[in-house]
């Protein structure tokens, strides 16, 4: 069900929708539906993009938050063939360009946006990301996901995952927490026992 009226928070590349759940339950925010393949959305499809723009115009979310696919952009991804990685990056940047245009729209209409990436993500240095940063006057905030209970589903040990929150949202110290070095970390490079990339599992988090 889609909540009527203005939304406080809307999450794209939402994965399991943990951020939406936290915003709704812990912060009592009015949230849009999490946009993710798991809920039937495909951000690369033009007709889905048109539908998302329609929802933006109808519900004018105060904060648009996203976690763009990070695996092909991460230095921890050491197992993907370079040629395949280049192709996937090209496809992902095309989708990110659509997101960037919506972020620009958000700011022009007096609303905010933010997105999360690993601190060493090459996506942050693409022409699209840099142009959006300059146009909207966004700022970077730094944190470690181990401080927000990101753990390996296989070993149970925390993933450090140093990350960047970039956008126009002003995050507080409650969110921007660096690792306190009181625990050992599970490395993110390579593949998990299931065969999938560890970086893929590390996209599931809350803050």
Tab-separated table of C-alpha atoms in Angstrom:
chain	number	residue	atom	x	y	z
A	1	UNK	CA	0.000	0.000	0.000
A	2	UNK	CA	1.203	3.502	-0.854
A	3	UNK	CA	0.814	6.093	1.900
A	4	UNK	CA	-1.062	9.207	0.812
A	5	UNK	CA	0.215	12.747	1.252
A	6	UNK	CA	3.816	13.923	1.615
A	7	UNK	CA	6.437	11.378	2.578
A	8	UNK	CA	9.187	12.081	5.095
A	9	UNK	CA	11.532	9.408	3.741
A	10	UNK	CA	11.846	7.371	0.552
A	11	UNK	CA	14.496	4.694	-0.019
A	12	UNK	CA	15.825	3.565	-3.417
A	13	UNK	CA	18.132	0.561	-3.965
A	14	UNK	CA	16.512	-0.475	-0.730
A	15	UNK	CA	17.580	-4.132	-0.570
A	16	UNK	CA	15.666	-5.644	2.325
A	17	UNK	CA	14.223	-2.229	3.219
A	18	UNK	CA	15.916	-2.038	6.622
A	19	UNK	CA	16.316	1.735	6.456
A	20	UNK	CA	12.636	2.188	5.637
A	21	UNK	CA	11.639	-0.062	8.530
A	22	UNK	CA	13.887	1.869	10.923
A	23	UNK	CA	12.589	5.223	9.685
A	24	UNK	CA	8.975	4.099	10.052
A	25	UNK	CA	9.253	2.304	13.395
A	26	UNK	CA	12.059	4.102	15.257
A	27	UNK	CA	11.612	7.611	13.862
A	28	UNK	CA	7.859	7.436	13.153
A	29	UNK	CA	8.400	8.818	9.666
A	30	UNK	CA	5.882	8.590	6.855
A	31	UNK	CA	7.700	6.494	4.242
A	32	UNK	CA	7.302	5.679	0.599
A	33	UNK	CA	7.532	2.057	-0.540
A	34	UNK	CA	11.114	0.711	-0.625
A	35	UNK	CA	12.312	0.679	-4.232
A	36	UNK	CA	14.215	-2.522	-4.911
A	37	UNK	CA	14.176	-5.542	-7.183
A	38	UNK	CA	12.806	-7.511	-4.240
A	39	UNK	CA	9.593	-5.460	-4.444
A	40	UNK	CA	9.370	-5.596	-8.236
A	41	UNK	CA	11.102	-2.354	-9.175
A	42	UNK	CA	13.897	-2.111	-11.734
A	43	UNK	CA	15.530	1.302	-11.720
A	44	UNK	CA	17.040	0.825	-15.177
A	45	UNK	CA	13.667	0.484	-16.934
A	46	UNK	CA	12.357	3.716	-18.516
A	47	UNK	CA	8.717	3.034	-17.613
A	48	UNK	CA	9.700	2.365	-14.007
A	49	UNK	CA	11.667	5.639	-14.002
A	50	UNK	CA	8.575	7.469	-15.275
A	51	UNK	CA	6.515	5.905	-12.484
A	52	UNK	CA	9.089	6.970	-9.890
A	53	UNK	CA	9.067	10.545	-11.200
A	54	UNK	CA	5.278	10.541	-10.938
A	55	UNK	CA	5.510	9.422	-7.303
A	56	UNK	CA	8.127	12.105	-6.619
A	57	UNK	CA	5.763	14.771	-7.962
A	58	UNK	CA	2.792	13.370	-6.044
A	59	UNK	CA	4.423	12.767	-2.658
A	60	UNK	CA	7.379	15.189	-2.607
A	61	UNK	CA	9.535	13.168	-0.181
A	62	UNK	CA	11.427	15.327	2.294
A	63	UNK	CA	14.408	12.959	2.107
A	64	UNK	CA	15.300	10.713	-0.815
A	65	UNK	CA	17.823	8.142	0.382
A	66	UNK	CA	19.642	5.565	-1.739
A	67	UNK	CA	22.248	2.850	-1.509
A	68	UNK	CA	23.356	2.442	-5.155
A	69	UNK	CA	24.815	-0.961	-5.998
A	70	UNK	CA	28.353	-0.814	-4.644
A	71	UNK	CA	29.885	-4.178	-5.595
A	72	UNK	CA	31.220	-3.166	-9.061
A	73	UNK	CA	32.618	0.099	-7.660
A	74	UNK	CA	34.358	-1.255	-4.576
A	75	UNK	CA	38.097	-1.918	-4.300
A	76	UNK	CA	37.150	-4.912	-2.148
A	77	UNK	CA	35.693	-6.556	-5.252
A	78	UNK	CA	38.770	-8.494	-6.351
A	79	UNK	CA	37.108	-11.473	-8.035
A	80	UNK	CA	35.162	-9.885	-10.912
A	81	UNK	CA	36.751	-9.942	-14.373
A	82	UNK	CA	37.904	-6.419	-15.343
A	83	UNK	CA	35.989	-6.412	-18.644
A	84	UNK	CA	32.784	-7.536	-16.952
A	85	UNK	CA	33.283	-4.972	-14.180
A	86	UNK	CA	33.647	-2.195	-16.783
A	87	UNK	CA	30.409	-3.211	-18.500
A	88	UNK	CA	28.489	-3.390	-15.219
A	89	UNK	CA	29.861	-0.013	-14.135
A	90	UNK	CA	28.667	1.542	-17.379
A	91	UNK	CA	25.164	0.160	-16.845
A	92	UNK	CA	25.082	1.157	-13.184
A	93	UNK	CA	26.256	4.697	-13.889
A	94	UNK	CA	23.426	5.133	-16.389
A	95	UNK	CA	20.953	4.289	-13.604
A	96	UNK	CA	22.843	6.504	-11.163
A	97	UNK	CA	22.508	9.379	-13.657
A	98	UNK	CA	18.735	9.059	-13.412
A	99	UNK	CA	18.981	9.107	-9.614
A	100	UNK	CA	21.238	12.181	-9.794
A	101	UNK	CA	18.667	14.025	-11.902
A	102	UNK	CA	16.022	13.291	-9.262
A	103	UNK	CA	18.374	14.494	-6.509
A	104	UNK	CA	18.839	17.737	-8.426
A	105	UNK	CA	15.061	18.059	-8.624
A	106	UNK	CA	14.789	17.450	-4.879
A	107	UNK	CA	17.175	20.304	-4.079
A	108	UNK	CA	15.617	22.723	-6.567
A	109	UNK	CA	12.242	22.111	-4.911
A	110	UNK	CA	13.605	22.646	-1.399
A	111	UNK	CA	13.967	19.032	-0.307
A	112	UNK	CA	16.933	16.793	0.526
A	113	UNK	CA	18.745	13.682	-0.640
A	114	UNK	CA	21.557	11.414	0.529
A	115	UNK	CA	23.189	8.244	-0.683
A	116	UNK	CA	25.607	5.725	0.806
A	117	UNK	CA	28.733	4.202	-0.712
A	118	UNK	CA	31.901	2.509	0.567
A	119	UNK	CA	34.532	5.136	1.285
A	120	UNK	CA	36.767	3.807	-1.507
A	121	UNK	CA	33.940	3.518	-4.072
A	122	UNK	CA	34.871	4.655	-7.567
A	123	UNK	CA	31.263	5.785	-8.059
A	124	UNK	CA	31.939	8.816	-5.853
A	125	UNK	CA	34.489	10.056	-8.388
A	126	UNK	CA	32.460	9.609	-11.569
A	127	UNK	CA	31.576	12.698	-13.595
A	128	UNK	CA	27.919	12.269	-12.634
A	129	UNK	CA	28.608	12.128	-8.891
A	130	UNK	CA	31.037	15.052	-8.964
A	131	UNK	CA	28.645	17.207	-11.025
A	132	UNK	CA	25.795	16.464	-8.593
A	133	UNK	CA	28.039	17.308	-5.633
A	134	UNK	CA	29.014	20.651	-7.142
A	135	UNK	CA	25.479	21.535	-8.261
A	136	UNK	CA	23.765	20.789	-4.945
A	137	UNK	CA	26.531	21.714	-2.492
A	138	UNK	CA	26.412	18.277	-0.923
A	139	UNK	CA	28.672	17.245	1.940
A	140	UNK	CA	30.317	13.946	2.857
A	141	UNK	CA	29.908	12.282	6.233
A	142	UNK	CA	32.043	9.307	7.267
A	143	UNK	CA	31.163	6.251	9.313
A	144	UNK	CA	31.925	2.562	9.781
A	145	UNK	CA	29.086	0.123	9.347
A	146	UNK	CA	30.417	-2.141	12.094
A	147	UNK	CA	29.172	0.559	14.485
A	148	UNK	CA	25.690	-0.023	13.090
A	149	UNK	CA	25.746	-3.794	13.599
A	150	UNK	CA	26.758	-4.838	10.083
A	151	UNK	CA	27.932	-8.438	10.460
A	152	UNK	CA	28.844	-11.333	8.220
A	153	UNK	CA	25.845	-13.689	7.978
A	154	UNK	CA	28.329	-16.573	7.907
A	155	UNK	CA	30.921	-15.861	10.610
A	156	UNK	CA	28.925	-13.424	12.718
A	157	UNK	CA	31.928	-11.089	12.875
A	158	UNK	CA	31.419	-7.391	12.101
A	159	UNK	CA	32.267	-5.898	8.717
A	160	UNK	CA	34.069	-2.594	9.215
A	161	UNK	CA	32.943	-1.203	5.824
A	162	UNK	CA	34.144	2.423	6.051
A	163	UNK	CA	31.431	4.368	4.267
A	164	UNK	CA	30.423	7.777	2.981
A	165	UNK	CA	27.030	9.441	3.267
A	166	UNK	CA	26.906	12.117	0.589
A	167	UNK	CA	24.069	14.549	0.155
A	168	UNK	CA	22.279	17.566	1.584
A	169	UNK	CA	21.015	15.849	4.747
A	170	UNK	CA	22.792	16.987	7.918
A	171	UNK	CA	23.662	13.775	9.778
A	172	UNK	CA	24.521	13.815	13.493
A	173	UNK	CA	27.116	11.955	15.530
A	174	UNK	CA	24.547	9.262	16.218
A	175	UNK	CA	24.940	8.222	12.577
A	176	UNK	CA	28.484	9.333	11.755
A	177	UNK	CA	30.326	6.916	14.036
A	178	UNK	CA	33.831	5.653	13.277
A	179	UNK	CA	35.002	2.226	14.451
A	180	UNK	CA	36.039	2.235	18.120
A	181	UNK	CA	38.483	-0.676	17.552
A	182	UNK	CA	36.958	-2.829	20.303
A	183	UNK	CA	36.338	-5.784	17.975
A	184	UNK	CA	37.876	-7.743	15.108
A	185	UNK	CA	36.517	-7.461	11.571
A	186	UNK	CA	35.553	-9.910	8.851
A	187	UNK	CA	37.303	-8.877	5.577
A	188	UNK	CA	35.008	-7.865	2.713
A	189	UNK	CA	37.169	-8.950	-0.211
A	190	UNK	CA	36.477	-12.225	-2.010
A	191	UNK	CA	33.473	-14.526	-1.974
A	192	UNK	CA	31.284	-15.811	0.826
A	193	UNK	CA	30.811	-19.570	1.453
A	194	UNK	CA	27.571	-19.352	-0.559
A	195	UNK	CA	29.541	-18.264	-3.641
A	196	UNK	CA	28.214	-14.706	-3.685
A	197	UNK	CA	30.370	-11.605	-3.289
A	198	UNK	CA	30.906	-10.556	0.320
A	199	UNK	CA	30.362	-6.956	-0.789
A	200	UNK	CA	26.809	-7.867	-1.837
A	201	UNK	CA	25.931	-9.149	1.632
A	202	UNK	CA	27.460	-6.026	3.151
A	203	UNK	CA	24.817	-3.844	1.494
A	204	UNK	CA	22.267	-4.886	4.131
A	205	UNK	CA	22.391	-2.434	7.020
A	206	UNK	CA	20.530	0.120	9.120
A	207	UNK	CA	21.764	3.361	10.655
